[in-house]
Short mmCIF file of C-alpha atoms in Angstrom, two decimals:
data_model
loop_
_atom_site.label_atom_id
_atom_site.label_comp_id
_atom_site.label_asym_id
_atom_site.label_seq_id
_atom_site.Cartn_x
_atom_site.Cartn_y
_atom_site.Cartn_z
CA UNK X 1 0.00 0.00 0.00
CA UNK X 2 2.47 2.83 0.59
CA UNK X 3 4.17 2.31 -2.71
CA UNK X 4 0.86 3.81 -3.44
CA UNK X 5 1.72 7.14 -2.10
CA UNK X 6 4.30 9.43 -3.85
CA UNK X 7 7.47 10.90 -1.99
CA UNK X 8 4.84 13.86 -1.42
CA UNK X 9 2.44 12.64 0.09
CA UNK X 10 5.01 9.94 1.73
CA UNK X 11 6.07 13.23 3.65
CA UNK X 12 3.36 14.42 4.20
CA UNK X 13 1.81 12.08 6.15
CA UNK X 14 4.86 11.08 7.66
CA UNK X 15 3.48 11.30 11.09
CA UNK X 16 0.33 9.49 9.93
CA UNK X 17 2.30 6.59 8.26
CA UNK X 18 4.60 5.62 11.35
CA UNK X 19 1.26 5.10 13.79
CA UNK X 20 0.52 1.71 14.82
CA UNK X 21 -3.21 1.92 14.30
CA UNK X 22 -2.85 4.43 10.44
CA UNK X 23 -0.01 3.20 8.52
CA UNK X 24 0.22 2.76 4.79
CA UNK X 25 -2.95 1.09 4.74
CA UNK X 26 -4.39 3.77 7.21
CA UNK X 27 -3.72 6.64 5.21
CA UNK X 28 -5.33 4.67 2.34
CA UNK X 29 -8.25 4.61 4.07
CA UNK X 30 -8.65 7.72 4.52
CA UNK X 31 -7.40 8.56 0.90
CA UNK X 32 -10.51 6.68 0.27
CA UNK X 33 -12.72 8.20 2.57
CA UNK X 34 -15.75 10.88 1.68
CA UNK X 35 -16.76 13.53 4.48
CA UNK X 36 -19.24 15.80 4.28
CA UNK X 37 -19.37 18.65 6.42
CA UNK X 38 -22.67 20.62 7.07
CA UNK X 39 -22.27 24.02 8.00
CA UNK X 40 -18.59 26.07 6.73
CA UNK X 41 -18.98 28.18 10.38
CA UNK X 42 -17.20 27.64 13.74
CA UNK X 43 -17.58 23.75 13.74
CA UNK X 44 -17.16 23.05 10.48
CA UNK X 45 -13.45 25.36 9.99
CA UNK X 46 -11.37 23.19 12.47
CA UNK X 47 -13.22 19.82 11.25
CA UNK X 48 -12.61 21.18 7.42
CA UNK X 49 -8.92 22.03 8.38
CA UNK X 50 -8.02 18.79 9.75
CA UNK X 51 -9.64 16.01 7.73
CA UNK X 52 -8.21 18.11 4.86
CA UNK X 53 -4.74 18.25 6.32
CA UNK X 54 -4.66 14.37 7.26
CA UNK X 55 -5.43 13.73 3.57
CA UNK X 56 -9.52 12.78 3.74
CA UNK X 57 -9.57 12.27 -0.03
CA UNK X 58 -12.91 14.05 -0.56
CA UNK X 59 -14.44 16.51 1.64
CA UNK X 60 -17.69 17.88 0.77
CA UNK X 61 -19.11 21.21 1.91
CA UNK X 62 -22.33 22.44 2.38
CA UNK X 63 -23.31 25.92 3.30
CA UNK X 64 -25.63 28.85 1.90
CA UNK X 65 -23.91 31.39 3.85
CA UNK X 66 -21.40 34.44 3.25
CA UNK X 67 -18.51 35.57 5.45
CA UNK X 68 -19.10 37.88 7.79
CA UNK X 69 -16.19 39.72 9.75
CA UNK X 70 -17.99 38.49 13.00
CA UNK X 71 -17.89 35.02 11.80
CA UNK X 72 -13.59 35.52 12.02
CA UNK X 73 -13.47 35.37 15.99
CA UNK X 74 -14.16 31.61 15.61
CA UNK X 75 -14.71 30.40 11.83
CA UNK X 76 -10.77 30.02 11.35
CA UNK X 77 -10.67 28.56 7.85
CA UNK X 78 -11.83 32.37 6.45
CA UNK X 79 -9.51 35.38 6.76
CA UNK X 80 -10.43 38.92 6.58
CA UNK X 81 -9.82 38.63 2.69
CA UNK X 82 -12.75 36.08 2.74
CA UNK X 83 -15.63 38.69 4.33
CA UNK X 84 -18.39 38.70 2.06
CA UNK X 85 -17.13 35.85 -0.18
CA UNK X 86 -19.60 32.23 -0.09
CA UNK X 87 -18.17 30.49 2.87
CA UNK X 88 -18.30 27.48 0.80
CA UNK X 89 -15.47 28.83 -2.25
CA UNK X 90 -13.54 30.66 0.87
CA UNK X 91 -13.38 27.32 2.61
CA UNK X 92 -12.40 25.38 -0.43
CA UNK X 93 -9.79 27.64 -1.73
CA UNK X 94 -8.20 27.64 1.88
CA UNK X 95 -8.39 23.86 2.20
CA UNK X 96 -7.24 23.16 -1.64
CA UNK X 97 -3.82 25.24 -0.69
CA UNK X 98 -3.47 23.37 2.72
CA UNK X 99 -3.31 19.97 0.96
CA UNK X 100 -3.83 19.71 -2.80
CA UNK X 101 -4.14 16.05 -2.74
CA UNK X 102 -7.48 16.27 -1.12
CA UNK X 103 -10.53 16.75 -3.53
CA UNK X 104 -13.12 19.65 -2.61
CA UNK X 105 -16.75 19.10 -3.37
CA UNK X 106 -18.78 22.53 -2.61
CA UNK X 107 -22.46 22.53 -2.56
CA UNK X 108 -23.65 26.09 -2.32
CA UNK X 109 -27.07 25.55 -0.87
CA UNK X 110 -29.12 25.37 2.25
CA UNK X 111 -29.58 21.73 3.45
CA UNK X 112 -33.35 21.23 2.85
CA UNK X 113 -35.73 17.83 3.21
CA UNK X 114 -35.96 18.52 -0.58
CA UNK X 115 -32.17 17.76 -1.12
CA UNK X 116 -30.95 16.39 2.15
CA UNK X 117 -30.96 12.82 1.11
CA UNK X 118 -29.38 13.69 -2.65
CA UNK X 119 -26.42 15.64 -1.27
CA UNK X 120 -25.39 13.41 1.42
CA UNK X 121 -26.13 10.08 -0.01
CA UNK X 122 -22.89 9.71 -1.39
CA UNK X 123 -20.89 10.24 1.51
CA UNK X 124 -19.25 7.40 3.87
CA UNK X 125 -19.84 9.62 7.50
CA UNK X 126 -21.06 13.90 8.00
CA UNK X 127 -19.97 15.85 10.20
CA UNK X 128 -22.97 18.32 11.65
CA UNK X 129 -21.32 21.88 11.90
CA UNK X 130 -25.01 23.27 11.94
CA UNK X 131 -26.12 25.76 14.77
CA UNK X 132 -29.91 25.33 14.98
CA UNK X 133 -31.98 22.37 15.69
CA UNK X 134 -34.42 22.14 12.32
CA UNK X 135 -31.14 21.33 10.66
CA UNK X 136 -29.92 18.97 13.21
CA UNK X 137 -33.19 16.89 13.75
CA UNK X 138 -32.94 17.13 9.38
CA UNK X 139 -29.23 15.87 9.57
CA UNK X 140 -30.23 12.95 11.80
CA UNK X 141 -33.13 11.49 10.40
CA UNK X 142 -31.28 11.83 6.71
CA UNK X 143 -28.33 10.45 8.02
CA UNK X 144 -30.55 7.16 9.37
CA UNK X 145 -32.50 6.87 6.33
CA UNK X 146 -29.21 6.58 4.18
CA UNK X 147 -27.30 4.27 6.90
CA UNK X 148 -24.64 6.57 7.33
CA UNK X 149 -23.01 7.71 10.51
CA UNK X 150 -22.54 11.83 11.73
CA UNK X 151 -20.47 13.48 14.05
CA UNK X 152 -22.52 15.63 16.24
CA UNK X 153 -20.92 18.71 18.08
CA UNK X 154 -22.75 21.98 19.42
CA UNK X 155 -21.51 24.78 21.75
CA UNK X 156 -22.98 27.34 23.38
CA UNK X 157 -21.07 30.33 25.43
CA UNK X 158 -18.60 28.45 27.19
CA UNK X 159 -20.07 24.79 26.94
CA UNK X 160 -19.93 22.27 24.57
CA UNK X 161 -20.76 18.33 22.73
CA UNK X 162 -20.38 15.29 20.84
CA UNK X 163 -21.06 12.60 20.40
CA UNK X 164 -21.33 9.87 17.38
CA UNK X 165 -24.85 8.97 15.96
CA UNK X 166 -26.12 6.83 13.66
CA UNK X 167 -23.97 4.19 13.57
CA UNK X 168 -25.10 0.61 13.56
CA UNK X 169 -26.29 -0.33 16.79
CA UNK X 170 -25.52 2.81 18.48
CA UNK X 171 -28.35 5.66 19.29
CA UNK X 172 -29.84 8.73 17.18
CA UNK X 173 -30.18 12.16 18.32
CA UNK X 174 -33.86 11.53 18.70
CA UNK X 175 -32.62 8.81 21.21
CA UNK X 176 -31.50 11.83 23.55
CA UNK X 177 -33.59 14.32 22.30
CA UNK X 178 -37.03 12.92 21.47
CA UNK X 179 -38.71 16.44 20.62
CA UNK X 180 -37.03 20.08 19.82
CA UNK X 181 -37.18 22.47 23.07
CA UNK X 182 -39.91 25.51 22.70
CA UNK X 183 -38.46 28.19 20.45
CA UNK X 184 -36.76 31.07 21.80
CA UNK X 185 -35.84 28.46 24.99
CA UNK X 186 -32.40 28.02 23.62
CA UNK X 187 -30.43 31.22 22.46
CA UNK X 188 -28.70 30.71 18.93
CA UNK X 189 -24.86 32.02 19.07
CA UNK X 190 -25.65 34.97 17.57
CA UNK X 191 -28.11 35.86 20.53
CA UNK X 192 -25.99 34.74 23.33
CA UNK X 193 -22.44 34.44 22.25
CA UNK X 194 -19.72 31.85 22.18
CA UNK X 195 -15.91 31.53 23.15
CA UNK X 196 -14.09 32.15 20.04
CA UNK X 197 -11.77 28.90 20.66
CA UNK X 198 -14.41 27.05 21.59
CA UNK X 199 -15.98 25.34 18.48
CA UNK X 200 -12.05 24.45 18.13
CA UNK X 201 -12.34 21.81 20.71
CA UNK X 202 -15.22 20.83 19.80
CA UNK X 203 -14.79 20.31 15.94
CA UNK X 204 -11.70 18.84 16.78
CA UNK X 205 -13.53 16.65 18.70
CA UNK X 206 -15.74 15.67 15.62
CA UNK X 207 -12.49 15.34 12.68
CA UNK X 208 -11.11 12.85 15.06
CA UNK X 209 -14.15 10.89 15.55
CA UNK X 210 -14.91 10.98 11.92
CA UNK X 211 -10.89 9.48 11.11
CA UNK X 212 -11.65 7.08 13.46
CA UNK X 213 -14.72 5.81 11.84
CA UNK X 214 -12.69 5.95 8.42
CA UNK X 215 -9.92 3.89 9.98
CA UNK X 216 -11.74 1.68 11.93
CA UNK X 217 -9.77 2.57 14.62
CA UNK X 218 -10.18 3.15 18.41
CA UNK X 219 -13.27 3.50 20.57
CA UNK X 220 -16.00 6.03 19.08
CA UNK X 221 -18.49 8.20 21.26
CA UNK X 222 -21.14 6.04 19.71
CA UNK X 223 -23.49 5.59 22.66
CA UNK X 224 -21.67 8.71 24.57
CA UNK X 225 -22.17 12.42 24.89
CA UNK X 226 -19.07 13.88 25.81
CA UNK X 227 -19.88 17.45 27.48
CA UNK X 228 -16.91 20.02 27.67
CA UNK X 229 -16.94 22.89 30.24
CA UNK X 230 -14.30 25.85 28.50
CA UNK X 231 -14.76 27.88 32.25
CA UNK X 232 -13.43 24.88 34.49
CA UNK X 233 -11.94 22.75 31.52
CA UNK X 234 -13.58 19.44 32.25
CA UNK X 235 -15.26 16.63 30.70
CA UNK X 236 -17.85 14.84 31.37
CA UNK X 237 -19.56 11.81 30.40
CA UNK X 238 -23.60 10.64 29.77
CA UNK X 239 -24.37 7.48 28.70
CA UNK X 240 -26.85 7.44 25.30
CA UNK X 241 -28.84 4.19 24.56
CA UNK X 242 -30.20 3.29 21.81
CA UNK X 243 -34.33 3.70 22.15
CA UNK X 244 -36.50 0.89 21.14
CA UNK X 245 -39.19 3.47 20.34
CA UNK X 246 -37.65 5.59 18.89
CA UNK X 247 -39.45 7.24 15.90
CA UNK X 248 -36.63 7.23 13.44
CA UNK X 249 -34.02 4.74 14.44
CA UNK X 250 -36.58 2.54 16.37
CA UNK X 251 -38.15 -1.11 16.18
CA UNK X 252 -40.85 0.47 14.46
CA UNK X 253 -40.23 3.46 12.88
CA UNK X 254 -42.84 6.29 12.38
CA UNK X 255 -40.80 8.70 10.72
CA UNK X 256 -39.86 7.24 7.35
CA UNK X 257 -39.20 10.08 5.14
CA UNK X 258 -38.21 13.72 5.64
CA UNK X 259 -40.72 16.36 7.64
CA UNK X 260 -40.66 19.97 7.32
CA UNK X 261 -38.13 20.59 10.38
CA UNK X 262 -38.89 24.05 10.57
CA UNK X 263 -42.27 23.22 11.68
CA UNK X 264 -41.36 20.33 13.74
CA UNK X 265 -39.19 22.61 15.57
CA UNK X 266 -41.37 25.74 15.82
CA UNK X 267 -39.09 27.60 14.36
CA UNK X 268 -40.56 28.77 11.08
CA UNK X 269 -40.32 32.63 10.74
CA UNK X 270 -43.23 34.24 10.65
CA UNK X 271 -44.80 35.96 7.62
CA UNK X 272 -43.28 39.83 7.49
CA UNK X 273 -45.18 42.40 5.53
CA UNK X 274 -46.07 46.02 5.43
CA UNK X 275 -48.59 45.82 8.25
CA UNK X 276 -45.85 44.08 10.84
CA UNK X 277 -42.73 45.71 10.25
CA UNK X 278 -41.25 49.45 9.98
CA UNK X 279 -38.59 50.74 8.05
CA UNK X 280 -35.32 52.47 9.57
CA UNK X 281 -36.19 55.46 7.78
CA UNK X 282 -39.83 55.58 8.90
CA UNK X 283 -38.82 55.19 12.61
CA UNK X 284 -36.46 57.78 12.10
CA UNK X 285 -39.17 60.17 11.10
CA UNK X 286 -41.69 59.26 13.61
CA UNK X 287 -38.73 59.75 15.99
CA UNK X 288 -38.22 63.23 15.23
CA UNK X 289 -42.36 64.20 14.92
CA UNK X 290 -42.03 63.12 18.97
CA UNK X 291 -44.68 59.94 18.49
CA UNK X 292 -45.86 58.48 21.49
CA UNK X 293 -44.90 54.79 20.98
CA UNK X 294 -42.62 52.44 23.14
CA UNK X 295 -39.13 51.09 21.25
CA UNK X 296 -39.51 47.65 22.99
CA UNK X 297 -35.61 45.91 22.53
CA UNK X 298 -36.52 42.61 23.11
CA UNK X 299 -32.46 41.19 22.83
CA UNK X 300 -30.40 39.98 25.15
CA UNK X 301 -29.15 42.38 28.08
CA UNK X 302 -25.06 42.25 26.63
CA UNK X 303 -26.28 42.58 23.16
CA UNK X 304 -28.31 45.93 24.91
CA UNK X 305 -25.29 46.75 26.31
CA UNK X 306 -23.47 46.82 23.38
CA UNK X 307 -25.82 49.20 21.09
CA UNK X 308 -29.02 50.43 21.87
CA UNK X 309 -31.83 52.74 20.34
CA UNK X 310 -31.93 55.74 22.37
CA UNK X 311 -35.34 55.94 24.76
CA UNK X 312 -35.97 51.97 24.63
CA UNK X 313 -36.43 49.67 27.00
CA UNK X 314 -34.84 46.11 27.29
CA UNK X 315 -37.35 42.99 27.23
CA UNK X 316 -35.89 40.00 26.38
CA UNK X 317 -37.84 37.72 23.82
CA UNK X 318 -38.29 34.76 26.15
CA UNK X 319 -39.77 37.45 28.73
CA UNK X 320 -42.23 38.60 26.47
CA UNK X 321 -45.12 36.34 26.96
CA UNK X 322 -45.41 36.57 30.74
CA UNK X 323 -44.62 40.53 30.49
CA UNK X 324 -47.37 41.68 28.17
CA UNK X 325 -49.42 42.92 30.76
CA UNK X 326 -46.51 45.55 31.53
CA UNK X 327 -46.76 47.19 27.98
CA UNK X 328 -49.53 49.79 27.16
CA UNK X 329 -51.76 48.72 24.61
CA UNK X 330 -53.48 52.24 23.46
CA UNK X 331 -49.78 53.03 22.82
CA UNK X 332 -47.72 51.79 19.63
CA UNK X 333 -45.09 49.71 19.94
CA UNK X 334 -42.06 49.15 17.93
CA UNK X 335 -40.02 45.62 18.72
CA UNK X 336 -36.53 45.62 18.05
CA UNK X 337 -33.52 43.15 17.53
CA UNK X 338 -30.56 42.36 15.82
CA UNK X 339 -31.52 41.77 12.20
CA UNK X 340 -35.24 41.91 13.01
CA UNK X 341 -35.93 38.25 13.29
CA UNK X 342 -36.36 37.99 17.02
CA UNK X 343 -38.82 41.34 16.87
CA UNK X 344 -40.95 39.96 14.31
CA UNK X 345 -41.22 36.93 16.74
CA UNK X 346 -42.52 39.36 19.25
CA UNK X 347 -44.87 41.09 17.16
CA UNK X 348 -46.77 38.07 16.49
CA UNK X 349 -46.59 37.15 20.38
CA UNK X 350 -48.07 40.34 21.10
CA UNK X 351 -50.70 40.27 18.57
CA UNK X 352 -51.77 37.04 19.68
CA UNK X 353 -51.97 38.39 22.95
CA UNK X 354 -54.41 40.63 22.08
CA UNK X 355 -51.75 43.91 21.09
CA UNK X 356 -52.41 45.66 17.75
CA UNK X 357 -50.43 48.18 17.59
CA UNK X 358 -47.05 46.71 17.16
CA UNK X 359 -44.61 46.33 14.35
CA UNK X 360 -40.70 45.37 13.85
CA UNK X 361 -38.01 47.28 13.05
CA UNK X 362 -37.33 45.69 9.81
CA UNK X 363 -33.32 44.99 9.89
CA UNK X 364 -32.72 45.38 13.46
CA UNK X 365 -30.29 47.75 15.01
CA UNK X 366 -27.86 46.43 12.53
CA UNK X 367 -29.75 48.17 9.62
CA UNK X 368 -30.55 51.30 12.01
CA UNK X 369 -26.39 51.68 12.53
CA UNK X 370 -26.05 51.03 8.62
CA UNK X 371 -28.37 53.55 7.54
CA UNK X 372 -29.47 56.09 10.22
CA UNK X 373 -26.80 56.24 12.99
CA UNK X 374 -23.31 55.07 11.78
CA UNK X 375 -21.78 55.83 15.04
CA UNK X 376 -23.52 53.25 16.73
CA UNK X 377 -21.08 50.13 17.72
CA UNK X 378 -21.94 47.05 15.38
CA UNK X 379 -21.47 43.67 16.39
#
């Protein structure tokens, strides 16, 4: 088998080729092996950067996404030259110059239960670099249909996991995590932050499970969820069984083909038009004319800290439904995130509550610091 390598790669994976358990016949393996890697972001860099270094033959990557220069405090497989460049060609073209030997499949999309099982069908193990449950519950029950194992990982602020499901005999995420937790329970990264080096660990975590699996080599964390703690660096073990009844990898299955995940999960975004949101512009104006209304911020309290709209007050989303008797309802209200998302979440919690006279700022404070007050900090 190592005749098989030229003096190149021979060097290479020099390292690689004098391991008991890799070899000549290791490094074959993983010549041979196809990875695909959901999600170009803070996961997905270090995973990308070492499968691609230890010579993964092909690496597939899906992501829809474009860099952002606050994606560089943890995504390290873009640069600064990268920022507004598809994370997908940014990641390639860094991983095609880190080892050329590797082959780089990029699928430019968002992984949908329209394509899931075409993109990943072809692929020997995934590794799940995505940061909101539709896709993961989507990445499990694909990866089960098409028999092939993932590497899970996840962090949040200064915590983090993984684990390995979907391998024969071994649990789903389902198995843990029957059903999706409420929406707006669990913070994305965006809302409440993360370490920058901690996806690092973490991803690391998931390119060695993933060589392992290639190999056949060592013990997996099939059946384990490893949980990290970046604040008092320690790990910790939970013990994941496979469930009998469970409704995608169980005795008798009830999920058989792919669901619409966003609906399973609650997290569909609602339906923004004239009548629910407010421009920058508009606000601006009504601003100035002295309009009674209330600029609701319904972030978190460090995001508030960070930038605010002068005169509002701070109401966190998950507050909002047992605050709404607080808030005025013969006055108009204006809800107001980041990008607008979370807002237009709270306009339609307010309206069902029985408040008319709401609407979003459409783009958040990040389109009121673009376009009406460039001095305020962005983030």
């Amino acid at each position: 088998m190592a005749s098989e390598l030229d003096r190149d790669e021979q060097l290479r994976y020099s390292r690689h080729l004098i391991l008991p358990h890799v070899g000549p016949e290791g490094q074959q393996r993983l010549a041979q092996g196809r990875v695909l890697i959901i999600g170009a972001g803070g996961l997905g860099s270090p995973a990308a950067l070492y499968l691609a270094a230890a010579g993964v033959g092909t690496i597939g990557l899906v992501d829809a996404d474009r860099v952002d220069e606050s994606n560089l405090q943890r995504q390290v497989v873009h640069g600064t030259a990268s920022v507004g460049r598809d994370k997908v060609t940014s990641a390639a073209e860094r991983l095609r110059d880190l080892n050329p030997h590797v082959t780089i499949l990029t699928h430019e999309q968002r992984l949908t239960s329209a394509n899931a099982l075409e993109v990943m069908r072809s692929y020997d193990i995934v590794v799940d670099g995505s940061d909101n449950f539709p896709t993961r519950y989507l990445i499990n029950d694909a990866c089960v249909m098409l028999g092939i194992p993932y590497a899970y990982g996840a962090v949040f602020r200064f915590d983090g996991q993984a684990s390995l499901f979907g391998a024969p005999d071994g649990p789903c995420y389902r198995c843990l995590f029957r059903e999706p937790p409420p929406p707006g329970l669990v913070p994305s990264c965006e809302e409440a932050g993360v370490l920058g080096a901690l996806p690092g660990v973490i991803g690391s975590i998931q390119a060695l499970e993933t060589m392992k699996w290639l190999l056949g080599a060592g013990t997996s964390l099939k059946g384990r969820l490893l949980l990290f703690d970046a604040l008092t660096l320690e790990f910790r073990e939970l013990a994941v069984k496979r469930d009998p009844a469970c409704p995608v990898c169980g005795a008798t299955p009830t999920v058989r083909e792919l669901i619409d995940y966003e609906e399973f999960c609650g997290a569909a975004l609602p339906e923004a038009d004239d009548s629910l949101e407010i421009s920058a512009e508009s606000l601006r104006e009504r601003m100035r004319r002295g309009a009674d209304m209330v600029l609701l911020d319904v972030r978190e309290p460090m995001e508030f800290s960070i930038a605010r709209i002068e005169g509002s007050i701070l109401m966190p989303l998950r507050t909002v439904d047992a605050r709404v008797q607080e808030l005025d309802r013969d006055r108009d209200i204006v809800t107001i995130c980041h990008h607008g998302v979370r807002s237009l979440r709270a306009v339609h919690i307010l309206r069902r509550a029985g408040l008319t006279r709401v609407k979003s700022l459409a783009g958040g404070v990040a389109a009121w610091s673009e376009r009406i007050d460039p001095s305020m900090p962005r983030y």
